[in-house]
GROMACS .gro file of C-alpha atoms in nm:
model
  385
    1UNK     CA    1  -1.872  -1.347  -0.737
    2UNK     CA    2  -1.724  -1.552  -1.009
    3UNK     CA    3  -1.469  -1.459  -1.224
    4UNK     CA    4  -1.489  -1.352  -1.541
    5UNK     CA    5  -1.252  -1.392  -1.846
    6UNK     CA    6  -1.226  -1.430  -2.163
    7UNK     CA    7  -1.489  -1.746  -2.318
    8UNK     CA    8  -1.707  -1.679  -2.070
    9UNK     CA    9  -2.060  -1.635  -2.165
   10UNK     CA   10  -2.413  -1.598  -1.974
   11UNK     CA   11  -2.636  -1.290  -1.825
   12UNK     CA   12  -2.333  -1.141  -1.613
   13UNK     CA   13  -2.129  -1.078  -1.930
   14UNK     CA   14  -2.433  -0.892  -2.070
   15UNK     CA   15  -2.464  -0.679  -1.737
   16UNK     CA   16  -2.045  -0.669  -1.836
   17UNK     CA   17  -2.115  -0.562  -2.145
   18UNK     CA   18  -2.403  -0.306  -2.085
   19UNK     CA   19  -2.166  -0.141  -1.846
   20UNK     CA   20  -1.821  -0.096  -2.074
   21UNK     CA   21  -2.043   0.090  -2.330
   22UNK     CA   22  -2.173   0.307  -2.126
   23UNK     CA   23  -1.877   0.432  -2.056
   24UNK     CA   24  -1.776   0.425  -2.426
   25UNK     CA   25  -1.519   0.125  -2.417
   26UNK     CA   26  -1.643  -0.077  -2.632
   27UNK     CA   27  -1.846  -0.101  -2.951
   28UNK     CA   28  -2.282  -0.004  -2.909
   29UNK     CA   29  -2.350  -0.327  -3.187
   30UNK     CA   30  -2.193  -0.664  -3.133
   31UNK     CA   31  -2.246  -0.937  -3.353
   32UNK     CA   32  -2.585  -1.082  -3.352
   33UNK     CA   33  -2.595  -1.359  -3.081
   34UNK     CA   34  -2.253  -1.286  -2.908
   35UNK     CA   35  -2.385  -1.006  -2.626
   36UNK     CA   36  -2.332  -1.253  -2.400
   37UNK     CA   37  -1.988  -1.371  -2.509
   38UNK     CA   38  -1.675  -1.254  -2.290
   39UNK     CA   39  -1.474  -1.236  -2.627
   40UNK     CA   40  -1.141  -1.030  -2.750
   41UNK     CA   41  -1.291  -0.703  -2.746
   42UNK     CA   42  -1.509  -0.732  -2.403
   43UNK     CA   43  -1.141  -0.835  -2.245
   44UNK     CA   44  -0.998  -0.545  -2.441
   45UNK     CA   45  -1.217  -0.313  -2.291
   46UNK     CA   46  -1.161  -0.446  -1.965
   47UNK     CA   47  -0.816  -0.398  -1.995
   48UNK     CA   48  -0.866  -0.051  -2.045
   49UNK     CA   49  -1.120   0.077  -1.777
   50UNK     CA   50  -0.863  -0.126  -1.529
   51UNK     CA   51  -0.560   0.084  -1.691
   52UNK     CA   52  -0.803   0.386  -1.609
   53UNK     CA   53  -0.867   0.282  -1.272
   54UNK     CA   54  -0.526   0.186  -1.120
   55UNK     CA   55  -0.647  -0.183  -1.140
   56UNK     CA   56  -0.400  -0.485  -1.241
   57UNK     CA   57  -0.473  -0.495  -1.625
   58UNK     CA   58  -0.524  -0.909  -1.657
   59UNK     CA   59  -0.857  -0.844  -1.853
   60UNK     CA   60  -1.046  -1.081  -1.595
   61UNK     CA   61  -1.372  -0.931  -1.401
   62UNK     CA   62  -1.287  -1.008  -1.061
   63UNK     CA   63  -1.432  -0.882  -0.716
   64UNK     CA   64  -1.230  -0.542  -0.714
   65UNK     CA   65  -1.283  -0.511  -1.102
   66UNK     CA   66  -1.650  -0.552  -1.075
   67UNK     CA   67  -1.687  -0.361  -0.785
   68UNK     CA   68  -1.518  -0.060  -0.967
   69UNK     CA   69  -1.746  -0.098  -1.253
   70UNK     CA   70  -2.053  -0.105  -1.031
   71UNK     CA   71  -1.883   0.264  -0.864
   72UNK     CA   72  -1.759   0.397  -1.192
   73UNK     CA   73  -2.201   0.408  -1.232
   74UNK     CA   74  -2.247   0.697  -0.991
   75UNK     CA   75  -2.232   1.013  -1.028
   76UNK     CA   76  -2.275   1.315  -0.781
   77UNK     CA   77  -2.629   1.372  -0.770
   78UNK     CA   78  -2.724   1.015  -0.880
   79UNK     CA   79  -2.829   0.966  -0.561
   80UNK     CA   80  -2.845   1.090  -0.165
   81UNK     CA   81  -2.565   0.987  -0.011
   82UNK     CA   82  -2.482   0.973   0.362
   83UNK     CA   83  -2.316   0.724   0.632
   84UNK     CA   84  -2.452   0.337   0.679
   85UNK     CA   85  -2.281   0.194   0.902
   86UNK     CA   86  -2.353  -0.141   0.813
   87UNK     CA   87  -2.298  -0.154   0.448
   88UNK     CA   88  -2.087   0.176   0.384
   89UNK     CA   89  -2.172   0.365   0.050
   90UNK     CA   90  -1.908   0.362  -0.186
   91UNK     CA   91  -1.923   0.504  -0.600
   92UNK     CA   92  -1.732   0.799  -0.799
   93UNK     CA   93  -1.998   1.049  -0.669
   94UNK     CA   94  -1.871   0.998  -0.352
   95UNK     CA   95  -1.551   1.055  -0.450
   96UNK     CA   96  -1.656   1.357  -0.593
   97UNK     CA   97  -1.815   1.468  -0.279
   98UNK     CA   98  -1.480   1.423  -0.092
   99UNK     CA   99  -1.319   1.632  -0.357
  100UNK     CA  100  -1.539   1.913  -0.357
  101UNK     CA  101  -1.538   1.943   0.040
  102UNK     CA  102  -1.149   1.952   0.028
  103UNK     CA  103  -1.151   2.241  -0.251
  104UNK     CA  104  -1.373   2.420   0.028
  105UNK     CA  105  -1.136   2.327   0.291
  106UNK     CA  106  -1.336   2.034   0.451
  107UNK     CA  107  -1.102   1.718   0.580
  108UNK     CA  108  -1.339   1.440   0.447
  109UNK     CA  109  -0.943   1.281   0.407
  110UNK     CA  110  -0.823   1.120   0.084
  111UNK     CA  111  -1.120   1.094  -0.198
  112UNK     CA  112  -1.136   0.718  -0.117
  113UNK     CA  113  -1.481   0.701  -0.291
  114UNK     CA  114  -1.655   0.511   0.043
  115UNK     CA  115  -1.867   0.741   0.271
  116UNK     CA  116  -1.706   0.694   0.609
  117UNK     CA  117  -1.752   0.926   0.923
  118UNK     CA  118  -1.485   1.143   0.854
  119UNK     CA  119  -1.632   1.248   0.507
  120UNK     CA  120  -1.953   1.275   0.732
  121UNK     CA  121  -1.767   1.505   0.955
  122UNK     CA  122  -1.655   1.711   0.665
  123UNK     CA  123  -2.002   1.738   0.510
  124UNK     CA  124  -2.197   1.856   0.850
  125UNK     CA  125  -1.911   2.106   0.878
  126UNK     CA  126  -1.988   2.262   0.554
  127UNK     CA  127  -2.376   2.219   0.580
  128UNK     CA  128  -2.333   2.425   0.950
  129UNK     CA  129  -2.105   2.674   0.790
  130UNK     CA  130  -2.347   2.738   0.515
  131UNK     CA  131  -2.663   2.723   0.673
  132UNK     CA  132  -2.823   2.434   0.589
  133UNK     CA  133  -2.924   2.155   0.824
  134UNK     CA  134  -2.641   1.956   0.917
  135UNK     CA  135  -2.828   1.613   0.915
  136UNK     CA  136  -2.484   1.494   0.737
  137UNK     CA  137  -2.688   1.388   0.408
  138UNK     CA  138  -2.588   1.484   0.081
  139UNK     CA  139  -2.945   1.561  -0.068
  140UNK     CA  140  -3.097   1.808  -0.333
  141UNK     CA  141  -3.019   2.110  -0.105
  142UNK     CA  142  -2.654   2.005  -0.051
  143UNK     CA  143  -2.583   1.942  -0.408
  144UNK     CA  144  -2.707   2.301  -0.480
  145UNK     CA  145  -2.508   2.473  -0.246
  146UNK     CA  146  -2.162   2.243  -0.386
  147UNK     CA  147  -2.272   2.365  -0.730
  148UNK     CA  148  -2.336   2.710  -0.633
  149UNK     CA  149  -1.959   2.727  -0.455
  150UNK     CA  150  -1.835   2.556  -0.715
  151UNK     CA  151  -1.736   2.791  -0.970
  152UNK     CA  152  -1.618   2.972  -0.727
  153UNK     CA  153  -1.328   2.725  -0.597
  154UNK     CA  154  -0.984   2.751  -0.782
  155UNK     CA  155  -0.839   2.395  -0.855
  156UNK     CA  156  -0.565   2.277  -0.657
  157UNK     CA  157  -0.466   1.980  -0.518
  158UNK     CA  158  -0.524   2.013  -0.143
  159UNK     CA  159  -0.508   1.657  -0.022
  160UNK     CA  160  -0.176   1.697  -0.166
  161UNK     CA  161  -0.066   1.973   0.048
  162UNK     CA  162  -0.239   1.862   0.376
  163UNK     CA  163  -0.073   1.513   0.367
  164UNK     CA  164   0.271   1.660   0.283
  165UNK     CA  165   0.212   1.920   0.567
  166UNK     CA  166   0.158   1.665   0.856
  167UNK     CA  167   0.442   1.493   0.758
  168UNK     CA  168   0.657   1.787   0.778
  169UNK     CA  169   0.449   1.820   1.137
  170UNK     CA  170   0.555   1.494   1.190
  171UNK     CA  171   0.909   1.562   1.274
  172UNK     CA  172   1.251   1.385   1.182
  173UNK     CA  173   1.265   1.146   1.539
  174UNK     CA  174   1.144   0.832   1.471
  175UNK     CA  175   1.007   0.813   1.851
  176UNK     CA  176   0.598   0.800   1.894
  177UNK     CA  177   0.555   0.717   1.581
  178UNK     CA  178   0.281   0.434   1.486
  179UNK     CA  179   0.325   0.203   1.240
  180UNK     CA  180   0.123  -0.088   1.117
  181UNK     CA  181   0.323  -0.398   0.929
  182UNK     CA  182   0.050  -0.576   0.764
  183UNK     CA  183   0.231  -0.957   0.665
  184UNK     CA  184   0.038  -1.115   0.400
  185UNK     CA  185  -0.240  -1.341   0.383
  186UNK     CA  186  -0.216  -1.548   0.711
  187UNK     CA  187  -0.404  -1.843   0.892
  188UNK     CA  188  -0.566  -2.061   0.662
  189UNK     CA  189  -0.461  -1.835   0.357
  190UNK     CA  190  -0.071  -1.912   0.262
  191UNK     CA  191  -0.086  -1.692   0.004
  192UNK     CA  192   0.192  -1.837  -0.293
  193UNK     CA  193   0.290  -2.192  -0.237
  194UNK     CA  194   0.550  -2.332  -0.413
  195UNK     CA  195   0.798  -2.573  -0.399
  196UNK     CA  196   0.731  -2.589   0.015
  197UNK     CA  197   0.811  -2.250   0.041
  198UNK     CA  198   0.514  -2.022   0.192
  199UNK     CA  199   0.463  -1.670   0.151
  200UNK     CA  200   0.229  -1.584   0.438
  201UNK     CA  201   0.517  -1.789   0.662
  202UNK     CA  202   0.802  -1.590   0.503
  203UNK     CA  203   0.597  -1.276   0.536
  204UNK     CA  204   0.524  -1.279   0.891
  205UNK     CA  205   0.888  -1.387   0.938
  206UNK     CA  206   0.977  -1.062   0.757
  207UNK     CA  207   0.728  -0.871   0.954
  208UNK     CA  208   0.824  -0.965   1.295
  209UNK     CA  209   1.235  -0.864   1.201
  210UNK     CA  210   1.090  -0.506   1.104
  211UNK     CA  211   0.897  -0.454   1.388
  212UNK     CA  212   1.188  -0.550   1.638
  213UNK     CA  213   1.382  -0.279   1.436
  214UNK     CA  214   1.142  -0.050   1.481
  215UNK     CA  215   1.070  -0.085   1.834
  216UNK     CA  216   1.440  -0.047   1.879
  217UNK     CA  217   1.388   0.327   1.771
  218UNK     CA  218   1.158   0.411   1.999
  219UNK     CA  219   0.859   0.400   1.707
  220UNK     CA  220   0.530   0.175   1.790
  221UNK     CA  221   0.494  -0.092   1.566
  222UNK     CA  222   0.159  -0.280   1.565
  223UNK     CA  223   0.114  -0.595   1.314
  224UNK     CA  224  -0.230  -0.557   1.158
  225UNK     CA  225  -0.280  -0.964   1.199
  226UNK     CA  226  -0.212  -1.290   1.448
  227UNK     CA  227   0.054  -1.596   1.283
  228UNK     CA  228  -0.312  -1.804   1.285
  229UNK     CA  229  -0.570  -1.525   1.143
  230UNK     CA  230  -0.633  -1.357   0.768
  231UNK     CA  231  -0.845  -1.071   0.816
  232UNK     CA  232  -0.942  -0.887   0.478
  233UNK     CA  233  -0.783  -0.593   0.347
  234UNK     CA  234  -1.131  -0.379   0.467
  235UNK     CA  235  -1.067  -0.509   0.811
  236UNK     CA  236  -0.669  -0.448   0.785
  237UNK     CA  237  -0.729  -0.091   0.708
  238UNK     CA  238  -0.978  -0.031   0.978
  239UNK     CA  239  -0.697  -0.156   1.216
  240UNK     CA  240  -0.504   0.072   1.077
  241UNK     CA  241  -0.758   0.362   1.089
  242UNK     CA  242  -0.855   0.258   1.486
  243UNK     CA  243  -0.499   0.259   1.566
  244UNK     CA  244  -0.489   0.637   1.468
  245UNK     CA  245  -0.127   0.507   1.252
  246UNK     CA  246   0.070   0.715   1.078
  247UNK     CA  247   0.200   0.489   0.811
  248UNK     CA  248   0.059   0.108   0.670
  249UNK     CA  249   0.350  -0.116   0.569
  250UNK     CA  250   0.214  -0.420   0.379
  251UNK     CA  251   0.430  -0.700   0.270
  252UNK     CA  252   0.392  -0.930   0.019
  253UNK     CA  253   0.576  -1.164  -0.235
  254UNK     CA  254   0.391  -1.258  -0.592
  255UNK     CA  255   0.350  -1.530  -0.843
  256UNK     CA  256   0.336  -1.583  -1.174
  257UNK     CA  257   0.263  -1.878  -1.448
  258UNK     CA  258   0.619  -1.746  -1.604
  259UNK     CA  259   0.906  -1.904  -1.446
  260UNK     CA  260   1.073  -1.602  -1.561
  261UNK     CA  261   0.905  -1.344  -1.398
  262UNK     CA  262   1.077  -1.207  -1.101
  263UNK     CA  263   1.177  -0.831  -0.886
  264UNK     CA  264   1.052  -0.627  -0.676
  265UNK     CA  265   0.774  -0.409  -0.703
  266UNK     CA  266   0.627  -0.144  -0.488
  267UNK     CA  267   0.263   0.013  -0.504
  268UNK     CA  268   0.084   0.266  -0.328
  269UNK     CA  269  -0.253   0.478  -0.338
  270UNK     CA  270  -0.385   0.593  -0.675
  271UNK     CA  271  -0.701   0.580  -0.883
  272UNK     CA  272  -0.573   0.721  -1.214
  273UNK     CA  273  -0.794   1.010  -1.213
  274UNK     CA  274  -0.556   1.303  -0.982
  275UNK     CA  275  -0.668   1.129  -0.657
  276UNK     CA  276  -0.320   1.007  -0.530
  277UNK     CA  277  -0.164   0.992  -0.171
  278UNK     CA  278   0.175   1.168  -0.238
  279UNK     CA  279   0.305   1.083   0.103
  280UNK     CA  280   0.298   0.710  -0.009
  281UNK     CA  281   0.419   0.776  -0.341
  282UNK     CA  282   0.720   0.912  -0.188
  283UNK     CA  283   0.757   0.620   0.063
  284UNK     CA  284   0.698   0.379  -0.202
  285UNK     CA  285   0.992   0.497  -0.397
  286UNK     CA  286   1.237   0.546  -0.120
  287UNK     CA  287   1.172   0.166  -0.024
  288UNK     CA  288   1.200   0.075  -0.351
  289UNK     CA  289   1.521   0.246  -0.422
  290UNK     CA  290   1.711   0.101  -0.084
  291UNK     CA  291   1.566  -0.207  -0.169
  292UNK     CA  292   1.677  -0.217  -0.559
  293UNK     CA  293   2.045  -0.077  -0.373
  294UNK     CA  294   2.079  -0.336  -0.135
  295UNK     CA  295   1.954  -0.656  -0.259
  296UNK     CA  296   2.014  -0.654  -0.632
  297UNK     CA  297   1.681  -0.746  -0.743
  298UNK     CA  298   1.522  -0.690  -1.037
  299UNK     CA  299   1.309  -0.291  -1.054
  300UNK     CA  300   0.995  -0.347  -1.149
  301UNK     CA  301   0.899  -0.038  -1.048
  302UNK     CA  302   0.660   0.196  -0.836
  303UNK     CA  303   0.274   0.211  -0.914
  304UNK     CA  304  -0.032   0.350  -0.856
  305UNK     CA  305  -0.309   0.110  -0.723
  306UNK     CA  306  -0.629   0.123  -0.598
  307UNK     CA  307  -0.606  -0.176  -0.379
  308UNK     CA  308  -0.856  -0.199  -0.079
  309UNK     CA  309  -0.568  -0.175   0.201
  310UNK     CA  310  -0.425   0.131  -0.011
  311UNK     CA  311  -0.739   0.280  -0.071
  312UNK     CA  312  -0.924   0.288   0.256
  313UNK     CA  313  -0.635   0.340   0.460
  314UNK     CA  314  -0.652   0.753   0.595
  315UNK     CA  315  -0.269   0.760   0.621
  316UNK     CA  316  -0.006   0.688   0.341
  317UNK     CA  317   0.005   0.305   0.308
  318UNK     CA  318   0.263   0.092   0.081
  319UNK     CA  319   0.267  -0.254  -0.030
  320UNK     CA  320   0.581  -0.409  -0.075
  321UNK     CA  321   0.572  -0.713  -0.303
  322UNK     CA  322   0.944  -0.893  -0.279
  323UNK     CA  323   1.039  -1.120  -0.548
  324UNK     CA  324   0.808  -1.362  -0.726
  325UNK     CA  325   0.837  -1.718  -0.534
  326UNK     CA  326   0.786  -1.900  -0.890
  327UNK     CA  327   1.159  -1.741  -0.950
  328UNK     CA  328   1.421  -1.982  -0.848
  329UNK     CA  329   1.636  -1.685  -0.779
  330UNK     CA  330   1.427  -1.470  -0.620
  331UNK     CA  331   1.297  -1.783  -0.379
  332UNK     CA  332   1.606  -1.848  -0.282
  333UNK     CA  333   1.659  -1.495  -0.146
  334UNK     CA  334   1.381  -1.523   0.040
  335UNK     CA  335   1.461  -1.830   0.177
  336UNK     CA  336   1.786  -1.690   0.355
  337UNK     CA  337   1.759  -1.454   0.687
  338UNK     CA  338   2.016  -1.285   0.570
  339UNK     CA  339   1.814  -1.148   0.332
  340UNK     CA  340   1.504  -1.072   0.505
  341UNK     CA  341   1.697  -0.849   0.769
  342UNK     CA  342   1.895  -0.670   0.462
  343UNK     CA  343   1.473  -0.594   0.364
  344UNK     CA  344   1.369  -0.546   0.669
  345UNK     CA  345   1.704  -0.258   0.733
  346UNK     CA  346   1.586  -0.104   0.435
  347UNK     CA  347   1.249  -0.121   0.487
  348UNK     CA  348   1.347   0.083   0.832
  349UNK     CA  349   1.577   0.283   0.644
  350UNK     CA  350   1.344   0.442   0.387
  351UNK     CA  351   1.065   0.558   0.704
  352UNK     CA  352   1.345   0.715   0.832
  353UNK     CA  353   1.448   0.882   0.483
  354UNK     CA  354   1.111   1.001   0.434
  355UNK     CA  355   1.108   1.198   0.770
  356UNK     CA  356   1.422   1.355   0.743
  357UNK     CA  357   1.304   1.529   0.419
  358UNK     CA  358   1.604   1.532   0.309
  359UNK     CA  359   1.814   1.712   0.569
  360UNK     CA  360   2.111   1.522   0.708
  361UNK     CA  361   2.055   1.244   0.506
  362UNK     CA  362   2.296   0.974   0.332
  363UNK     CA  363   2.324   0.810  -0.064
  364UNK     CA  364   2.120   0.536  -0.078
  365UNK     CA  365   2.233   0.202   0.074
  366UNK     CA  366   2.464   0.327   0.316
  367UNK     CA  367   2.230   0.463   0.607
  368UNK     CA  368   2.256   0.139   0.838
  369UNK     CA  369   2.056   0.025   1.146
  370UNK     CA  370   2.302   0.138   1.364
  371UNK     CA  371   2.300   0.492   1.173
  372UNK     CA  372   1.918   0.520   1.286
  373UNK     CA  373   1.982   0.410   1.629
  374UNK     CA  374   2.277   0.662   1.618
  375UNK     CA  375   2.054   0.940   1.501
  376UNK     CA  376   1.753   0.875   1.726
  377UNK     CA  377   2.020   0.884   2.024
  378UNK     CA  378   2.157   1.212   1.923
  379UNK     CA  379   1.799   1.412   1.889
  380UNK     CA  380   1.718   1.296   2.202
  381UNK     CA  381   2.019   1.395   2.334
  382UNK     CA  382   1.972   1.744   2.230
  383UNK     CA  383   1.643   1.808   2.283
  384UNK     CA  384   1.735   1.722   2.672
  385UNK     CA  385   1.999   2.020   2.679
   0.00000   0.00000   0.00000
């Protein structure tokens, strides 16, 4: 679709429009022959249901704004929902499907808000268990039974505690453990350009240094992409998904019309409404902490986003974005090796970090390569005795 921003006028404002006051954000009256204006308020508005949704807040309708807006619509018992393959369903009801199977102890995995065949798993689990027809459709009968349970089921947050319990599961060694590096953009797609300089270039430069680190530790690194292709994020995550991983490592650098803008950011899973993946908050702060340590960059900071890698990903994914390439100062880091093995060390660094849990652990900035290696060398060594 088109984008949308502010000036813009014709019949997809008005559908814009209709939609932001249905959900009360903005004003039921506009000014007589402006309802299909993209004006102040519209981008406003806009701002604010992206705020609310763990969307970048530029005010412009783009494809994952709009598409958030269309699933914002639904709610549970809108509609049947169940698994099409083709074109999988996706909408806030069936989030809130997800939700209520994991309050009942169903695994539908993180409320995602896309009916995939693990929530269809979950949901024939609890029709069998309840005896209803497990057909794996989420239809009047189904909805009554949820309700029914419903005020039964204490809150909680147990997404939380499952994630946080297979990663203490998990184990400190970093051996057997999968891990997908996802460079940016790729192929025909360069991502930022500027001044010669090339972000998907410098990203699967970056890429390839972390998974020769990682490989080094015994752990199996798989990059979600060839030098020559540019999948989409849906097709990233399904890599990621196929290749059963236990963590999604996506690098990026940004851009921005200030020359001043620069730093490093990291992002992972969260929609703003509870539905986070804590494992990936955690990661995405101990990455951006070693990082911040080590290379002197500007923090700006670790957020929630609702990104299609980060969403649709079943295991704790991060995106790493590493400087802004319209920074003189930040390009020129990125320009120099040097630098991109410092990232990709603490990149390496901060998996470990978040496996150790804490125990036998160093201040950040001092745990080296060759204190991983070290470590990986000494488990082994005693689990042979």
């Amino acid at each position: 679709m088109q984008l949308l921003r502010r000036g813009d006028r014709g019949p997809a404002v008005v559908e814009i429009r209709t939609t932001l006051r249905r959900f009360g954000l903005l004003a039921a009256a506009p000014a007589p022959g402006s309802d299909d204006v993209f004006d102040g308020a519209v981008e406003r508005a806009v701002q604010a249901f992206q705020q609310r949704r763990g969307l970048i807040t530029d005010g412009i309708v783009g494809p994952d704004t709009y598409r958030a807006l269309r699933e914002a619509g639904w709610k549970l018992g809108d509609r049947m929902l169940a698994l099409m393959v083709s074109a999988p369903m996706s909408g806030d009801d069936v989030g809130q499907l997800q939700t209520r199977l994991l309050e009942l102890g169903y695994d539908p995995g993180r409320p995602s808000g896309v009916f995939d065949e693990r929530t269809e798993q979950a949901l024939r689990g609890f029709q069998r268990d309840y005896g209803l027809a497990a057909d794996g459709v989420c239809g009047p009968g189904t909805l009554r039974a949820l309700r029914q349970l419903g005020r039964k089921v204490v809150g909680g947050r147990p997404g939380l505690l499952r994630e946080q319990e297979l990663l203490r599961r998990a184990g400190p060694r970093m051996r057997g453990k999968r891990i997908v590096v996802d460079p940016g953009h790729g192929g025909l797609d360069r991502g930022v350009q500027v001044a010669g300089v090339c972000e998907a270039d410098l990203m699967w430069d970056l890429a390839r240094r972390l998974v020769g680190r990682m490989s080094a530790t015994g752990m199996e690194a798989l990059l979600s992409r060839r030098e020559d292709t540019c999948p989409a994020e849906a097709e990233r995550a399904a890599f990621a998904n196929e290749a059963n991983a236990d963590l999604v490592l996506s690098l990026h650098a940004d851009a921005n019309r200030s020359m001043y803008a620069q730093g490093l950011a990291t992002f992972h899973f969260g929609n703003g409404s509870g539905a986070t993946s804590t494992v990936g908050e955690a990661l995405a702060g101990l990455i951006q902490r070693e990082l911040l340590t080590r290379t002197a960059m500007l923090d700006c900071g670790s957020q929630a986003r609702t990104w299609e890698l980060l969403r649709l990903t079943q295991m704790p994914a991060v995106r790493v974005e590493l400087g802004y390439l319209t920074h003189i100062g930040d390009r020129t880091k990125l320009l120099d090796p040097g630098f991109r093995d410092v990232v990709a060390e603490g990149i390496l660094v901060a998996v470990k970090r978040l496996y150790l849990l804490g125990q036998n652990d160093q201040p950040t900035g001092t745990f080296t390569f060759s204190d991983v290696l070290a470590h990986e060398i000494n488990r082994n060594q005693a689990q042979a005795i």
